[in-house]
Structures are given as C-alpha cells and as structure tokens.
JSON list of C-alpha atoms in Angstrom, two decimals:
[
{"chain": "M", "resi": 199, "resn": "UNK", "atom": "CA", "xyz": [11.74, 13.74, -3.01]},
{"chain": "M", "resi": 200, "resn": "UNK", "atom": "CA", "xyz": [12.70, 14.16, 0.29]},
{"chain": "M", "resi": 201, "resn": "UNK", "atom": "CA", "xyz": [15.88, 12.47, 1.98]},
{"chain": "M", "resi": 202, "resn": "UNK", "atom": "CA", "xyz": [14.53, 9.57, 2.55]},
{"chain": "M", "resi": 203, "resn": "UNK", "atom": "CA", "xyz": [13.24, 8.88, -1.19]},
{"chain": "M", "resi": 204, "resn": "UNK", "atom": "CA", "xyz": [16.25, 10.31, -2.92]},
{"chain": "M", "resi": 205, "resn": "UNK", "atom": "CA", "xyz": [18.03, 7.66, -0.80]},
{"chain": "M", "resi": 206, "resn": "UNK", "atom": "CA", "xyz": [15.52, 4.78, -1.39]},
{"chain": "M", "resi": 207, "resn": "UNK", "atom": "CA", "xyz": [15.55, 4.86, -5.17]},
{"chain": "M", "resi": 208, "resn": "UNK", "atom": "CA", "xyz": [19.76, 4.36, -4.97]},
{"chain": "M", "resi": 209, "resn": "UNK", "atom": "CA", "xyz": [18.99, 2.00, -2.48]},
{"chain": "M", "resi": 210, "resn": "UNK", "atom": "CA", "xyz": [20.80, 2.70, 0.10]},
{"chain": "M", "resi": 211, "resn": "UNK", "atom": "CA", "xyz": [20.52, 2.92, 3.93]},
{"chain": "M", "resi": 212, "resn": "UNK", "atom": "CA", "xyz": [23.63, 4.20, 5.94]},
{"chain": "M", "resi": 213, "resn": "UNK", "atom": "CA", "xyz": [22.06, 7.88, 6.32]},
{"chain": "M", "resi": 214, "resn": "UNK", "atom": "CA", "xyz": [25.18, 9.38, 7.74]},
{"chain": "M", "resi": 215, "resn": "UNK", "atom": "CA", "xyz": [27.64, 8.02, 4.45]},
{"chain": "M", "resi": 216, "resn": "UNK", "atom": "CA", "xyz": [23.85, 8.76, 2.62]},
{"chain": "M", "resi": 217, "resn": "UNK", "atom": "CA", "xyz": [24.47, 12.69, 3.80]},
{"chain": "M", "resi": 218, "resn": "UNK", "atom": "CA", "xyz": [28.24, 12.85, 3.19]},
{"chain": "M", "resi": 219, "resn": "UNK", "atom": "CA", "xyz": [29.26, 11.08, -0.53]},
{"chain": "M", "resi": 220, "resn": "UNK", "atom": "CA", "xyz": [26.56, 10.93, -2.57]},
{"chain": "M", "resi": 221, "resn": "UNK", "atom": "CA", "xyz": [23.35, 14.34, -1.43]},
{"chain": "M", "resi": 222, "resn": "UNK", "atom": "CA", "xyz": [26.30, 17.28, -0.08]},
{"chain": "M", "resi": 223, "resn": "UNK", "atom": "CA", "xyz": [28.68, 16.93, -2.68]},
{"chain": "M", "resi": 224, "resn": "UNK", "atom": "CA", "xyz": [25.43, 17.99, -4.82]},
{"chain": "M", "resi": 225, "resn": "UNK", "atom": "CA", "xyz": [24.13, 20.07, -3.79]},
{"chain": "M", "resi": 226, "resn": "UNK", "atom": "CA", "xyz": [27.78, 22.04, -4.01]},
{"chain": "M", "resi": 227, "resn": "UNK", "atom": "CA", "xyz": [27.97, 21.43, -7.18]},
{"chain": "M", "resi": 228, "resn": "UNK", "atom": "CA", "xyz": [24.33, 22.99, -7.66]},
{"chain": "M", "resi": 229, "resn": "UNK", "atom": "CA", "xyz": [23.53, 19.80, -9.25]},
{"chain": "M", "resi": 230, "resn": "UNK", "atom": "CA", "xyz": [19.74, 19.41, -6.52]},
{"chain": "M", "resi": 231, "resn": "UNK", "atom": "CA", "xyz": [18.94, 22.00, -4.63]},
{"chain": "M", "resi": 232, "resn": "UNK", "atom": "CA", "xyz": [16.99, 22.41, -1.29]},
{"chain": "M", "resi": 233, "resn": "UNK", "atom": "CA", "xyz": [12.75, 23.25, -2.05]},
{"chain": "M", "resi": 234, "resn": "UNK", "atom": "CA", "xyz": [13.22, 25.12, 1.05]},
{"chain": "M", "resi": 235, "resn": "UNK", "atom": "CA", "xyz": [16.97, 26.79, 1.74]},
{"chain": "M", "resi": 236, "resn": "UNK", "atom": "CA", "xyz": [16.54, 28.94, 4.15]},
{"chain": "M", "resi": 237, "resn": "UNK", "atom": "CA", "xyz": [15.78, 26.13, 7.10]},
{"chain": "M", "resi": 238, "resn": "UNK", "atom": "CA", "xyz": [17.76, 23.41, 5.72]},
{"chain": "M", "resi": 239, "resn": "UNK", "atom": "CA", "xyz": [16.92, 20.61, 8.95]},
{"chain": "M", "resi": 240, "resn": "UNK", "atom": "CA", "xyz": [12.67, 21.75, 8.19]},
{"chain": "M", "resi": 241, "resn": "UNK", "atom": "CA", "xyz": [10.67, 18.63, 8.29]},
{"chain": "M", "resi": 242, "resn": "UNK", "atom": "CA", "xyz": [9.10, 19.71, 5.29]},
{"chain": "M", "resi": 243, "resn": "UNK", "atom": "CA", "xyz": [12.18, 19.71, 3.17]},
{"chain": "M", "resi": 244, "resn": "UNK", "atom": "CA", "xyz": [12.77, 18.82, -0.19]},
{"chain": "M", "resi": 245, "resn": "UNK", "atom": "CA", "xyz": [15.25, 18.95, -3.14]},
{"chain": "M", "resi": 246, "resn": "UNK", "atom": "CA", "xyz": [14.71, 19.03, -6.74]},
{"chain": "M", "resi": 247, "resn": "UNK", "atom": "CA", "xyz": [16.70, 19.01, -9.41]},
{"chain": "M", "resi": 248, "resn": "UNK", "atom": "CA", "xyz": [18.23, 21.93, -11.12]},
{"chain": "M", "resi": 249, "resn": "UNK", "atom": "CA", "xyz": [18.80, 22.95, -15.09]},
{"chain": "M", "resi": 250, "resn": "UNK", "atom": "CA", "xyz": [23.30, 21.95, -14.58]},
{"chain": "M", "resi": 251, "resn": "UNK", "atom": "CA", "xyz": [21.93, 18.29, -13.32]},
{"chain": "M", "resi": 252, "resn": "UNK", "atom": "CA", "xyz": [19.33, 17.79, -15.54]},
{"chain": "M", "resi": 253, "resn": "UNK", "atom": "CA", "xyz": [22.50, 18.39, -18.39]},
{"chain": "M", "resi": 254, "resn": "UNK", "atom": "CA", "xyz": [24.61, 16.30, -16.14]},
{"chain": "M", "resi": 255, "resn": "UNK", "atom": "CA", "xyz": [21.65, 13.31, -16.27]},
{"chain": "M", "resi": 256, "resn": "UNK", "atom": "CA", "xyz": [21.04, 13.69, -20.12]},
{"chain": "M", "resi": 257, "resn": "UNK", "atom": "CA", "xyz": [25.19, 13.77, -20.42]},
{"chain": "M", "resi": 258, "resn": "UNK", "atom": "CA", "xyz": [24.70, 10.23, -19.19]},
{"chain": "M", "resi": 259, "resn": "UNK", "atom": "CA", "xyz": [22.07, 8.36, -20.61]},
{"chain": "M", "resi": 260, "resn": "UNK", "atom": "CA", "xyz": [23.84, 9.66, -23.91]},
{"chain": "M", "resi": 261, "resn": "UNK", "atom": "CA", "xyz": [26.82, 8.21, -23.44]},
{"chain": "M", "resi": 262, "resn": "UNK", "atom": "CA", "xyz": [25.75, 4.77, -21.94]}
]
C-alpha cells in the first residue's frame, strides 16, 4: 500500500505525524517493509507487511 492508502485506512490526516508516529516505528520494528528499499522517496514506493507483522496482527486479533 502507498503511504496515502495506509494513512487513509487508519483514518489519520496529518502526514508528518503519521510518518513519525506510525510509519517509521513500524519500519524500524520490521512490521512492514518498503517495496523499493533503495529508493525510499520514490513516488512509486509502497509498503507491505512482513511475516513478523502478520504474526503481530494475528496476536492482536486473538486477544480481542
């Protein structure tokens, strides 16, 4: 998903705080990864969930 799509899905409007509070921490924790890691500012950049991210999400769903 693009940054815009992720932000919209989460219902967040402020681009800067989304990057600082959600996107960068998820990347740092290896929950998501860039599809073009060599070009982080590419207009074609997308993000995808890693296996670690899928396990984390499954754990969140099972605790509800």
